[in-house]
Amino acid sequence: MSRFSGASRFSRSYRFLFGRRARRRWIHLILGGALAMPYVFVGQLVVGPATDSRYVFNDLPLQLLSFAVGLPLAALTAALFPLTRSLEAGAVRSLCGVDAGLLAYGPARTRAAKGRAAAWFTLHLGFGGVISGMSLAVPPFAGFLAALPLIVWAGGAEAVELPASLDRPWVLACAPVAGLATLLALAGCAAVAGALLARWAPALLGPTPEDRLAAAEARAADLAVRNRLARELHDSVGHALSAVTLQASAARRVLDSDPEFVREALAAIEDTTRRSVAELDAVLGVLRDGDTPGTAPAPTLAADLAGLLRRTRAAGLRVTARVDADPEALPPVLSREAYRIVQEGLSNALKHAGERTSVSLRIGVADEHLEIAVENPLTDAPAHSSPCRPGGGHGLRGIADRARLLGGTAQAGAAEGTWRLTVRLPMKGSV
């Protein structure tokens, strides 16, 4: 048991130091070091004259001082350029193994977000500069230590000027081990630095409350568009399927006895399906092109009510329509939504009452509201006797949604042997 436990710990340690995630984080740190170089050069321009030194690059303490001077400049850059957060968050998603949902996508807009982005940029460049410097210096030094015994053996002790305290056989024997240890120390430092940056990234590059609110509003807008498209598909395609089913059923029953009726039914089916396909193409165009729903052509009460009544009557419903309002005077949005409500009301009568049912449609204006009423007698026929498509249940909900979005009301239900749908839509406020 202990043997397997030891192997597991070794495997975890190896993955932490040299695994794929550790290597990618190491690359992220190297990129930080590369980004730090311009700021280090600017720091050297400040440190050199301040210390009267002409060779800052050859002096390690002065290099570190230049690095320290350059980091505040890096923080100022990140604070002044909001896109820094977007770029850094993209690098963290790709290289640090941080869940993308924990990081912001857009640039920093608020002062707090810019401050956190500046802190992250400074940490990235600070850790990256140190690890990059170690990555340049440690491997050659470790290689020298590993080859030191061979160098001394081949060229003698005078080949390498070692301090007197290190010119001993046991030091030469331990040199390769020390070289390996320095490489492991470098890997450990890089792994720890990468893990720390990955842990701090969500706090410093994560979305602010304002970002979360904007994302929630964008999701709500997208959901509203999807709901709108779902209602359009349900009302247009659902009505067409109900009408076509009834027309085909009626034509089949009189195929031999009344060819003229069959010809009219087939013409009505052709007209209904052609119009339905056109509406379906318009809705799918919104999905493909990313347009807003308002840019897609949609039928209106003013232009398409007569055609809707004609197709519905061809499907077998005996529709009596009374229009006391002027459809041409209605606002476009109200006219479009009213058409869909009338369409769904007639479609419900087709689905649930069947053909040869008398339906009364009234459209009028009262108290600055457009009123729509659809009534049909309840039928006692069993559900399986209707040739219309089964299922549904979303039509009345869609009517209620349309009415609510316009500030109106919708009521539907049975009373005294009659199914009645009543909708009131305010005419003011509709654009």
JSON list of C-alpha atoms in Angstrom, two decimals, residues 83-305:
[
{"chain": "A", "resi": 83, "resn": "LEU", "atom": "CA", "xyz": [-7.70, 46.37, -23.41]},
{"chain": "A", "resi": 84, "resn": "THR", "atom": "CA", "xyz": [-4.88, 45.07, -21.23]},
{"chain": "A", "resi": 85, "resn": "ARG", "atom": "CA", "xyz": [-7.43, 43.08, -19.24]},
{"chain": "A", "resi": 86, "resn": "SER", "atom": "CA", "xyz": [-8.83, 41.44, -22.38]},
{"chain": "A", "resi": 87, "resn": "LEU", "atom": "CA", "xyz": [-5.38, 40.48, -23.65]},
{"chain": "A", "resi": 88, "resn": "GLU", "atom": "CA", "xyz": [-4.19, 39.16, -20.31]},
{"chain": "A", "resi": 89, "resn": "ALA", "atom": "CA", "xyz": [-7.43, 37.23, -19.72]},
{"chain": "A", "resi": 90, "resn": "GLY", "atom": "CA", "xyz": [-7.07, 35.61, -23.14]},
{"chain": "A", "resi": 91, "resn": "ALA", "atom": "CA", "xyz": [-3.52, 34.52, -22.33]},
{"chain": "A", "resi": 92, "resn": "VAL", "atom": "CA", "xyz": [-4.62, 33.11, -18.97]},
{"chain": "A", "resi": 93, "resn": "ARG", "atom": "CA", "xyz": [-7.45, 31.12, -20.59]},
{"chain": "A", "resi": 94, "resn": "SER", "atom": "CA", "xyz": [-5.05, 29.61, -23.11]},
{"chain": "A", "resi": 95, "resn": "LEU", "atom": "CA", "xyz": [-2.01, 28.95, -20.95]},
{"chain": "A", "resi": 96, "resn": "CYS", "atom": "CA", "xyz": [-2.88, 28.86, -17.25]},
{"chain": "A", "resi": 97, "resn": "GLY", "atom": "CA", "xyz": [-5.70, 26.32, -17.14]},
{"chain": "A", "resi": 98, "resn": "VAL", "atom": "CA", "xyz": [-8.20, 28.72, -15.54]},
{"chain": "A", "resi": 99, "resn": "ASP", "atom": "CA", "xyz": [-11.90, 28.20, -16.18]},
{"chain": "A", "resi": 100, "resn": "ALA", "atom": "CA", "xyz": [-12.96, 30.66, -18.87]},
{"chain": "A", "resi": 101, "resn": "GLY", "atom": "CA", "xyz": [-16.16, 31.46, -16.98]},
{"chain": "A", "resi": 102, "resn": "LEU", "atom": "CA", "xyz": [-14.13, 32.95, -14.13]},
{"chain": "A", "resi": 103, "resn": "LEU", "atom": "CA", "xyz": [-12.46, 35.58, -16.33]},
{"chain": "A", "resi": 104, "resn": "ALA", "atom": "CA", "xyz": [-13.81, 38.73, -17.92]},
{"chain": "A", "resi": 105, "resn": "TYR", "atom": "CA", "xyz": [-14.02, 39.03, -21.69]},
{"chain": "A", "resi": 106, "resn": "GLY", "atom": "CA", "xyz": [-14.28, 42.76, -22.27]},
{"chain": "A", "resi": 107, "resn": "PRO", "atom": "CA", "xyz": [-11.89, 45.59, -21.49]},
{"chain": "A", "resi": 108, "resn": "ALA", "atom": "CA", "xyz": [-11.77, 47.14, -18.05]},
{"chain": "A", "resi": 109, "resn": "ARG", "atom": "CA", "xyz": [-14.25, 50.01, -17.81]},
{"chain": "A", "resi": 110, "resn": "THR", "atom": "CA", "xyz": [-14.44, 50.97, -14.14]},
{"chain": "A", "resi": 111, "resn": "ARG", "atom": "CA", "xyz": [-11.68, 52.33, -11.96]},
{"chain": "A", "resi": 112, "resn": "ALA", "atom": "CA", "xyz": [-11.71, 49.23, -9.76]},
{"chain": "A", "resi": 113, "resn": "ALA", "atom": "CA", "xyz": [-11.43, 46.92, -12.77]},
{"chain": "A", "resi": 114, "resn": "LYS", "atom": "CA", "xyz": [-8.53, 48.94, -14.16]},
{"chain": "A", "resi": 115, "resn": "GLY", "atom": "CA", "xyz": [-6.79, 48.82, -10.79]},
{"chain": "A", "resi": 116, "resn": "ARG", "atom": "CA", "xyz": [-7.11, 45.03, -10.58]},
{"chain": "A", "resi": 117, "resn": "ALA", "atom": "CA", "xyz": [-5.91, 44.67, -14.16]},
{"chain": "A", "resi": 118, "resn": "ALA", "atom": "CA", "xyz": [-2.89, 46.84, -13.37]},
{"chain": "A", "resi": 119, "resn": "ALA", "atom": "CA", "xyz": [-2.10, 44.72, -10.30]},
{"chain": "A", "resi": 120, "resn": "TRP", "atom": "CA", "xyz": [-2.33, 41.54, -12.37]},
{"chain": "A", "resi": 121, "resn": "PHE", "atom": "CA", "xyz": [-0.14, 42.97, -15.15]},
{"chain": "A", "resi": 122, "resn": "THR", "atom": "CA", "xyz": [2.48, 43.96, -12.60]},
{"chain": "A", "resi": 123, "resn": "LEU", "atom": "CA", "xyz": [2.46, 40.50, -11.01]},
{"chain": "A", "resi": 124, "resn": "HIS", "atom": "CA", "xyz": [2.66, 38.81, -14.39]},
{"chain": "A", "resi": 125, "resn": "LEU", "atom": "CA", "xyz": [5.61, 40.89, -15.49]},
{"chain": "A", "resi": 126, "resn": "GLY", "atom": "CA", "xyz": [7.27, 40.66, -12.07]},
{"chain": "A", "resi": 127, "resn": "PHE", "atom": "CA", "xyz": [7.05, 36.88, -11.75]},
{"chain": "A", "resi": 128, "resn": "GLY", "atom": "CA", "xyz": [7.72, 36.49, -15.48]},
{"chain": "A", "resi": 129, "resn": "GLY", "atom": "CA", "xyz": [10.83, 38.63, -15.36]},
{"chain": "A", "resi": 130, "resn": "VAL", "atom": "CA", "xyz": [12.29, 36.67, -12.44]},
{"chain": "A", "resi": 131, "resn": "ILE", "atom": "CA", "xyz": [11.48, 33.26, -13.94]},
{"chain": "A", "resi": 132, "resn": "SER", "atom": "CA", "xyz": [12.73, 34.35, -17.37]},
{"chain": "A", "resi": 133, "resn": "GLY", "atom": "CA", "xyz": [16.01, 35.49, -15.87]},
{"chain": "A", "resi": 134, "resn": "MET", "atom": "CA", "xyz": [16.36, 32.23, -13.99]},
{"chain": "A", "resi": 135, "resn": "SER", "atom": "CA", "xyz": [15.49, 30.27, -17.13]},
{"chain": "A", "resi": 136, "resn": "LEU", "atom": "CA", "xyz": [18.33, 32.01, -18.96]},
{"chain": "A", "resi": 137, "resn": "ALA", "atom": "CA", "xyz": [20.93, 31.70, -16.22]},
{"chain": "A", "resi": 138, "resn": "VAL", "atom": "CA", "xyz": [20.23, 28.43, -14.39]},
{"chain": "A", "resi": 139, "resn": "PRO", "atom": "CA", "xyz": [20.41, 25.85, -17.24]},
{"chain": "A", "resi": 140, "resn": "PRO", "atom": "CA", "xyz": [23.97, 26.92, -18.36]},
{"chain": "A", "resi": 141, "resn": "PHE", "atom": "CA", "xyz": [25.13, 26.98, -14.74]},
{"chain": "A", "resi": 142, "resn": "ALA", "atom": "CA", "xyz": [23.58, 23.55, -14.09]},
{"chain": "A", "resi": 143, "resn": "GLY", "atom": "CA", "xyz": [25.24, 22.22, -17.24]},
{"chain": "A", "resi": 144, "resn": "PHE", "atom": "CA", "xyz": [28.57, 23.56, -16.07]},
{"chain": "A", "resi": 145, "resn": "LEU", "atom": "CA", "xyz": [28.19, 21.86, -12.68]},
{"chain": "A", "resi": 146, "resn": "ALA", "atom": "CA", "xyz": [27.23, 18.59, -14.34]},
{"chain": "A", "resi": 147, "resn": "ALA", "atom": "CA", "xyz": [30.30, 18.72, -16.61]},
{"chain": "A", "resi": 148, "resn": "LEU", "atom": "CA", "xyz": [32.71, 20.02, -13.95]},
{"chain": "A", "resi": 149, "resn": "PRO", "atom": "CA", "xyz": [34.21, 16.63, -12.98]},
{"chain": "A", "resi": 150, "resn": "LEU", "atom": "CA", "xyz": [34.82, 15.79, -16.63]},
{"chain": "A", "resi": 151, "resn": "ILE", "atom": "CA", "xyz": [36.40, 19.20, -17.25]},
{"chain": "A", "resi": 152, "resn": "VAL", "atom": "CA", "xyz": [38.76, 18.83, -14.30]},
{"chain": "A", "resi": 153, "resn": "TRP", "atom": "CA", "xyz": [39.60, 15.24, -15.24]},
{"chain": "A", "resi": 154, "resn": "ALA", "atom": "CA", "xyz": [40.38, 16.19, -18.82]},
{"chain": "A", "resi": 155, "resn": "GLY", "atom": "CA", "xyz": [42.32, 19.40, -18.20]},
{"chain": "A", "resi": 156, "resn": "GLY", "atom": "CA", "xyz": [43.51, 19.18, -14.66]},
{"chain": "A", "resi": 157, "resn": "ALA", "atom": "CA", "xyz": [42.64, 21.35, -11.69]},
{"chain": "A", "resi": 158, "resn": "GLU", "atom": "CA", "xyz": [44.25, 24.37, -13.29]},
{"chain": "A", "resi": 159, "resn": "ALA", "atom": "CA", "xyz": [41.72, 24.15, -16.17]},
{"chain": "A", "resi": 160, "resn": "VAL", "atom": "CA", "xyz": [39.09, 25.59, -13.86]},
{"chain": "A", "resi": 161, "resn": "GLU", "atom": "CA", "xyz": [39.89, 28.32, -11.37]},
{"chain": "A", "resi": 162, "resn": "LEU", "atom": "CA", "xyz": [37.95, 27.04, -8.37]},
{"chain": "A", "resi": 163, "resn": "PRO", "atom": "CA", "xyz": [38.09, 28.71, -4.98]},
{"chain": "A", "resi": 164, "resn": "ALA", "atom": "CA", "xyz": [40.40, 26.92, -2.59]},
{"chain": "A", "resi": 165, "resn": "SER", "atom": "CA", "xyz": [37.47, 25.87, -0.40]},
{"chain": "A", "resi": 166, "resn": "LEU", "atom": "CA", "xyz": [35.84, 24.07, -3.35]},
{"chain": "A", "resi": 167, "resn": "ASP", "atom": "CA", "xyz": [38.95, 22.44, -4.78]},
{"chain": "A", "resi": 168, "resn": "ARG", "atom": "CA", "xyz": [38.25, 19.08, -3.14]},
{"chain": "A", "resi": 169, "resn": "PRO", "atom": "CA", "xyz": [37.34, 15.68, -4.61]},
{"chain": "A", "resi": 170, "resn": "TRP", "atom": "CA", "xyz": [34.00, 15.44, -2.81]},
{"chain": "A", "resi": 171, "resn": "VAL", "atom": "CA", "xyz": [32.95, 18.83, -4.21]},
{"chain": "A", "resi": 172, "resn": "LEU", "atom": "CA", "xyz": [33.62, 17.60, -7.74]},
{"chain": "A", "resi": 173, "resn": "ALA", "atom": "CA", "xyz": [31.66, 14.43, -7.02]},
{"chain": "A", "resi": 174, "resn": "CYS", "atom": "CA", "xyz": [28.64, 16.42, -5.78]},
{"chain": "A", "resi": 175, "resn": "ALA", "atom": "CA", "xyz": [28.73, 18.98, -8.60]},
{"chain": "A", "resi": 176, "resn": "PRO", "atom": "CA", "xyz": [26.44, 16.99, -10.99]},
{"chain": "A", "resi": 177, "resn": "VAL", "atom": "CA", "xyz": [23.94, 16.47, -8.16]},
{"chain": "A", "resi": 178, "resn": "ALA", "atom": "CA", "xyz": [24.02, 20.20, -7.42]},
{"chain": "A", "resi": 179, "resn": "GLY", "atom": "CA", "xyz": [23.41, 20.93, -11.10]},
{"chain": "A", "resi": 180, "resn": "LEU", "atom": "CA", "xyz": [20.37, 18.66, -11.14]},
{"chain": "A", "resi": 181, "resn": "ALA", "atom": "CA", "xyz": [19.12, 20.26, -7.93]},
{"chain": "A", "resi": 182, "resn": "THR", "atom": "CA", "xyz": [19.34, 23.75, -9.46]},
{"chain": "A", "resi": 183, "resn": "LEU", "atom": "CA", "xyz": [17.26, 22.58, -12.43]},
{"chain": "A", "resi": 184, "resn": "LEU", "atom": "CA", "xyz": [14.66, 21.11, -10.08]},
{"chain": "A", "resi": 185, "resn": "ALA", "atom": "CA", "xyz": [14.68, 24.34, -8.10]},
{"chain": "A", "resi": 186, "resn": "LEU", "atom": "CA", "xyz": [14.06, 26.30, -11.31]},
{"chain": "A", "resi": 187, "resn": "ALA", "atom": "CA", "xyz": [11.15, 24.00, -12.24]},
{"chain": "A", "resi": 188, "resn": "GLY", "atom": "CA", "xyz": [9.75, 24.32, -8.72]},
{"chain": "A", "resi": 189, "resn": "CYS", "atom": "CA", "xyz": [9.93, 28.12, -8.77]},
{"chain": "A", "resi": 190, "resn": "ALA", "atom": "CA", "xyz": [8.25, 28.24, -12.17]},
{"chain": "A", "resi": 191, "resn": "ALA", "atom": "CA", "xyz": [5.51, 25.81, -11.08]},
{"chain": "A", "resi": 192, "resn": "VAL", "atom": "CA", "xyz": [4.80, 27.71, -7.86]},
{"chain": "A", "resi": 193, "resn": "ALA", "atom": "CA", "xyz": [4.78, 31.09, -9.63]},
{"chain": "A", "resi": 194, "resn": "GLY", "atom": "CA", "xyz": [2.44, 29.73, -12.31]},
{"chain": "A", "resi": 195, "resn": "ALA", "atom": "CA", "xyz": [0.10, 28.21, -9.72]},
{"chain": "A", "resi": 196, "resn": "LEU", "atom": "CA", "xyz": [-0.02, 31.47, -7.76]},
{"chain": "A", "resi": 197, "resn": "LEU", "atom": "CA", "xyz": [-0.87, 33.48, -10.87]},
{"chain": "A", "resi": 198, "resn": "ALA", "atom": "CA", "xyz": [-3.56, 30.96, -11.82]},
{"chain": "A", "resi": 199, "resn": "ARG", "atom": "CA", "xyz": [-5.07, 31.25, -8.34]},
{"chain": "A", "resi": 200, "resn": "TRP", "atom": "CA", "xyz": [-5.04, 35.05, -8.37]},
{"chain": "A", "resi": 201, "resn": "ALA", "atom": "CA", "xyz": [-6.30, 35.42, -11.95]},
{"chain": "A", "resi": 202, "resn": "PRO", "atom": "CA", "xyz": [-10.06, 35.11, -11.19]},
{"chain": "A", "resi": 203, "resn": "ALA", "atom": "CA", "xyz": [-9.84, 37.76, -8.47]},
{"chain": "A", "resi": 204, "resn": "LEU", "atom": "CA", "xyz": [-7.85, 40.23, -10.58]},
{"chain": "A", "resi": 205, "resn": "LEU", "atom": "CA", "xyz": [-9.11, 39.46, -14.10]},
{"chain": "A", "resi": 206, "resn": "GLY", "atom": "CA", "xyz": [-12.59, 38.24, -13.22]},
{"chain": "A", "resi": 207, "resn": "PRO", "atom": "CA", "xyz": [-15.76, 40.09, -14.17]},
{"chain": "A", "resi": 208, "resn": "THR", "atom": "CA", "xyz": [-16.84, 42.99, -12.00]},
{"chain": "A", "resi": 209, "resn": "PRO", "atom": "CA", "xyz": [-20.46, 43.37, -10.81]},
{"chain": "A", "resi": 210, "resn": "GLU", "atom": "CA", "xyz": [-20.96, 45.75, -13.74]},
{"chain": "A", "resi": 211, "resn": "ASP", "atom": "CA", "xyz": [-19.60, 43.12, -16.14]},
{"chain": "A", "resi": 212, "resn": "ARG", "atom": "CA", "xyz": [-21.91, 40.47, -14.68]},
{"chain": "A", "resi": 213, "resn": "LEU", "atom": "CA", "xyz": [-24.88, 42.83, -15.00]},
{"chain": "A", "resi": 214, "resn": "ALA", "atom": "CA", "xyz": [-24.00, 43.58, -18.63]},
{"chain": "A", "resi": 215, "resn": "ALA", "atom": "CA", "xyz": [-23.64, 39.86, -19.35]},
{"chain": "A", "resi": 216, "resn": "ALA", "atom": "CA", "xyz": [-26.99, 39.15, -17.68]},
{"chain": "A", "resi": 217, "resn": "GLU", "atom": "CA", "xyz": [-28.64, 41.87, -19.77]},
{"chain": "A", "resi": 218, "resn": "ALA", "atom": "CA", "xyz": [-27.08, 40.43, -22.92]},
{"chain": "A", "resi": 219, "resn": "ARG", "atom": "CA", "xyz": [-28.35, 36.95, -22.03]},
{"chain": "A", "resi": 220, "resn": "ALA", "atom": "CA", "xyz": [-31.80, 38.35, -21.29]},
{"chain": "A", "resi": 221, "resn": "ALA", "atom": "CA", "xyz": [-31.85, 40.14, -24.64]},
{"chain": "A", "resi": 222, "resn": "ASP", "atom": "CA", "xyz": [-30.75, 36.97, -26.40]},
{"chain": "A", "resi": 223, "resn": "LEU", "atom": "CA", "xyz": [-33.43, 34.98, -24.58]},
{"chain": "A", "resi": 224, "resn": "ALA", "atom": "CA", "xyz": [-36.04, 37.55, -25.56]},
{"chain": "A", "resi": 225, "resn": "VAL", "atom": "CA", "xyz": [-35.00, 37.20, -29.20]},
{"chain": "A", "resi": 226, "resn": "ARG", "atom": "CA", "xyz": [-35.18, 33.41, -28.97]},
{"chain": "A", "resi": 227, "resn": "ASN", "atom": "CA", "xyz": [-38.61, 33.55, -27.34]},
{"chain": "A", "resi": 228, "resn": "ARG", "atom": "CA", "xyz": [-39.80, 35.93, -30.02]},
{"chain": "A", "resi": 229, "resn": "LEU", "atom": "CA", "xyz": [-38.56, 33.63, -32.77]},
{"chain": "A", "resi": 230, "resn": "ALA", "atom": "CA", "xyz": [-40.14, 30.62, -31.06]},
{"chain": "A", "resi": 231, "resn": "ARG", "atom": "CA", "xyz": [-43.49, 32.41, -30.96]},
{"chain": "A", "resi": 232, "resn": "GLU", "atom": "CA", "xyz": [-43.17, 33.37, -34.62]},
{"chain": "A", "resi": 233, "resn": "LEU", "atom": "CA", "xyz": [-42.41, 29.78, -35.63]},
{"chain": "A", "resi": 234, "resn": "HIS", "atom": "CA", "xyz": [-45.20, 28.37, -33.47]},
{"chain": "A", "resi": 235, "resn": "ASP", "atom": "CA", "xyz": [-47.83, 30.78, -34.75]},
{"chain": "A", "resi": 236, "resn": "SER", "atom": "CA", "xyz": [-46.96, 30.74, -38.45]},
{"chain": "A", "resi": 237, "resn": "VAL", "atom": "CA", "xyz": [-45.91, 27.13, -38.97]},
{"chain": "A", "resi": 238, "resn": "GLY", "atom": "CA", "xyz": [-48.41, 25.75, -36.45]},
{"chain": "A", "resi": 239, "resn": "HIS", "atom": "CA", "xyz": [-51.30, 27.53, -38.12]},
{"chain": "A", "resi": 240, "resn": "ALA", "atom": "CA", "xyz": [-50.15, 26.38, -41.54]},
{"chain": "A", "resi": 241, "resn": "LEU", "atom": "CA", "xyz": [-49.86, 22.75, -40.45]},
{"chain": "A", "resi": 242, "resn": "SER", "atom": "CA", "xyz": [-53.34, 22.81, -38.89]},
{"chain": "A", "resi": 243, "resn": "ALA", "atom": "CA", "xyz": [-54.90, 24.39, -42.00]},
{"chain": "A", "resi": 244, "resn": "VAL", "atom": "CA", "xyz": [-53.09, 22.08, -44.42]},
{"chain": "A", "resi": 245, "resn": "THR", "atom": "CA", "xyz": [-54.04, 19.00, -42.41]},
{"chain": "A", "resi": 246, "resn": "LEU", "atom": "CA", "xyz": [-57.72, 19.90, -42.48]},
{"chain": "A", "resi": 247, "resn": "GLN", "atom": "CA", "xyz": [-57.61, 20.81, -46.16]},
{"chain": "A", "resi": 248, "resn": "ALA", "atom": "CA", "xyz": [-55.93, 17.56, -47.09]},
{"chain": "A", "resi": 249, "resn": "SER", "atom": "CA", "xyz": [-58.35, 15.55, -44.94]},
{"chain": "A", "resi": 250, "resn": "ALA", "atom": "CA", "xyz": [-61.39, 17.20, -46.51]},
{"chain": "A", "resi": 251, "resn": "ALA", "atom": "CA", "xyz": [-59.99, 16.72, -50.02]},
{"chain": "A", "resi": 252, "resn": "ARG", "atom": "CA", "xyz": [-59.31, 13.04, -49.37]},
{"chain": "A", "resi": 253, "resn": "ARG", "atom": "CA", "xyz": [-62.91, 12.40, -48.30]},
{"chain": "A", "resi": 254, "resn": "VAL", "atom": "CA", "xyz": [-64.41, 13.93, -51.47]},
{"chain": "A", "resi": 255, "resn": "LEU", "atom": "CA", "xyz": [-61.66, 12.95, -53.89]},
{"chain": "A", "resi": 256, "resn": "ASP", "atom": "CA", "xyz": [-64.02, 10.94, -56.15]},
{"chain": "A", "resi": 257, "resn": "SER", "atom": "CA", "xyz": [-67.27, 12.86, -55.68]},
{"chain": "A", "resi": 258, "resn": "ASP", "atom": "CA", "xyz": [-66.21, 16.52, -55.86]},
{"chain": "A", "resi": 259, "resn": "PRO", "atom": "CA", "xyz": [-63.09, 17.09, -57.98]},
{"chain": "A", "resi": 260, "resn": "GLU", "atom": "CA", "xyz": [-63.68, 20.84, -58.04]},
{"chain": "A", "resi": 261, "resn": "PHE", "atom": "CA", "xyz": [-63.47, 21.05, -54.24]},
{"chain": "A", "resi": 262, "resn": "VAL", "atom": "CA", "xyz": [-60.32, 18.94, -54.30]},
{"chain": "A", "resi": 263, "resn": "ARG", "atom": "CA", "xyz": [-58.80, 21.35, -56.83]},
{"chain": "A", "resi": 264, "resn": "GLU", "atom": "CA", "xyz": [-59.62, 24.32, -54.57]},
{"chain": "A", "resi": 265, "resn": "ALA", "atom": "CA", "xyz": [-58.26, 22.52, -51.51]},
{"chain": "A", "resi": 266, "resn": "LEU", "atom": "CA", "xyz": [-54.98, 21.75, -53.28]},
{"chain": "A", "resi": 267, "resn": "ALA", "atom": "CA", "xyz": [-54.70, 25.37, -54.39]},
{"chain": "A", "resi": 268, "resn": "ALA", "atom": "CA", "xyz": [-55.28, 26.49, -50.80]},
{"chain": "A", "resi": 269, "resn": "ILE", "atom": "CA", "xyz": [-52.64, 24.02, -49.56]},
{"chain": "A", "resi": 270, "resn": "GLU", "atom": "CA", "xyz": [-50.17, 25.37, -52.10]},
{"chain": "A", "resi": 271, "resn": "ASP", "atom": "CA", "xyz": [-50.85, 28.97, -51.06]},
{"chain": "A", "resi": 272, "resn": "THR", "atom": "CA", "xyz": [-50.65, 28.16, -47.36]},
{"chain": "A", "resi": 273, "resn": "THR", "atom": "CA", "xyz": [-47.40, 26.22, -47.61]},
{"chain": "A", "resi": 274, "resn": "ARG", "atom": "CA", "xyz": [-45.77, 28.81, -49.87]},
{"chain": "A", "resi": 275, "resn": "ARG", "atom": "CA", "xyz": [-46.55, 31.58, -47.40]},
{"chain": "A", "resi": 276, "resn": "SER", "atom": "CA", "xyz": [-45.46, 29.46, -44.46]},
{"chain": "A", "resi": 277, "resn": "VAL", "atom": "CA", "xyz": [-42.13, 28.67, -46.13]},
{"chain": "A", "resi": 278, "resn": "ALA", "atom": "CA", "xyz": [-41.58, 32.37, -46.78]},
{"chain": "A", "resi": 279, "resn": "GLU", "atom": "CA", "xyz": [-42.20, 33.21, -43.12]},
{"chain": "A", "resi": 280, "resn": "LEU", "atom": "CA", "xyz": [-39.97, 30.33, -42.05]},
{"chain": "A", "resi": 281, "resn": "ASP", "atom": "CA", "xyz": [-37.16, 31.62, -44.28]},
{"chain": "A", "resi": 282, "resn": "ALA", "atom": "CA", "xyz": [-37.53, 35.07, -42.75]},
{"chain": "A", "resi": 283, "resn": "VAL", "atom": "CA", "xyz": [-37.24, 33.72, -39.21]},
{"chain": "A", "resi": 284, "resn": "LEU", "atom": "CA", "xyz": [-34.29, 31.48, -40.08]},
{"chain": "A", "resi": 285, "resn": "GLY", "atom": "CA", "xyz": [-32.63, 34.46, -41.71]},
{"chain": "A", "resi": 286, "resn": "VAL", "atom": "CA", "xyz": [-32.71, 36.22, -38.36]},
{"chain": "A", "resi": 287, "resn": "LEU", "atom": "CA", "xyz": [-30.98, 33.23, -36.77]},
{"chain": "A", "resi": 288, "resn": "ARG", "atom": "CA", "xyz": [-28.33, 32.98, -39.49]},
{"chain": "A", "resi": 289, "resn": "ASP", "atom": "CA", "xyz": [-27.50, 36.63, -39.97]},
{"chain": "A", "resi": 290, "resn": "GLY", "atom": "CA", "xyz": [-27.87, 37.83, -36.38]},
{"chain": "A", "resi": 291, "resn": "ASP", "atom": "CA", "xyz": [-30.38, 40.50, -37.35]},
{"chain": "A", "resi": 292, "resn": "THR", "atom": "CA", "xyz": [-32.84, 41.85, -34.85]},
{"chain": "A", "resi": 293, "resn": "PRO", "atom": "CA", "xyz": [-36.35, 40.42, -35.05]},
{"chain": "A", "resi": 294, "resn": "GLY", "atom": "CA", "xyz": [-37.69, 43.75, -36.19]},
{"chain": "A", "resi": 295, "resn": "THR", "atom": "CA", "xyz": [-35.69, 43.61, -39.43]},
{"chain": "A", "resi": 296, "resn": "ALA", "atom": "CA", "xyz": [-37.32, 40.36, -40.60]},
{"chain": "A", "resi": 297, "resn": "PRO", "atom": "CA", "xyz": [-40.48, 40.81, -42.70]},
{"chain": "A", "resi": 298, "resn": "ALA", "atom": "CA", "xyz": [-43.59, 39.81, -40.79]},
{"chain": "A", "resi": 299, "resn": "PRO", "atom": "CA", "xyz": [-47.28, 39.77, -41.69]},
{"chain": "A", "resi": 300, "resn": "THR", "atom": "CA", "xyz": [-49.51, 42.50, -40.30]},
{"chain": "A", "resi": 301, "resn": "LEU", "atom": "CA", "xyz": [-53.19, 42.93, -39.63]},
{"chain": "A", "resi": 302, "resn": "ALA", "atom": "CA", "xyz": [-53.40, 45.67, -42.23]},
{"chain": "A", "resi": 303, "resn": "ALA", "atom": "CA", "xyz": [-51.85, 43.76, -45.11]},
{"chain": "A", "resi": 304, "resn": "ASP", "atom": "CA", "xyz": [-52.55, 40.10, -44.40]},
{"chain": "A", "resi": 305, "resn": "LEU", "atom": "CA", "xyz": [-55.83, 39.72, -42.50]}
]
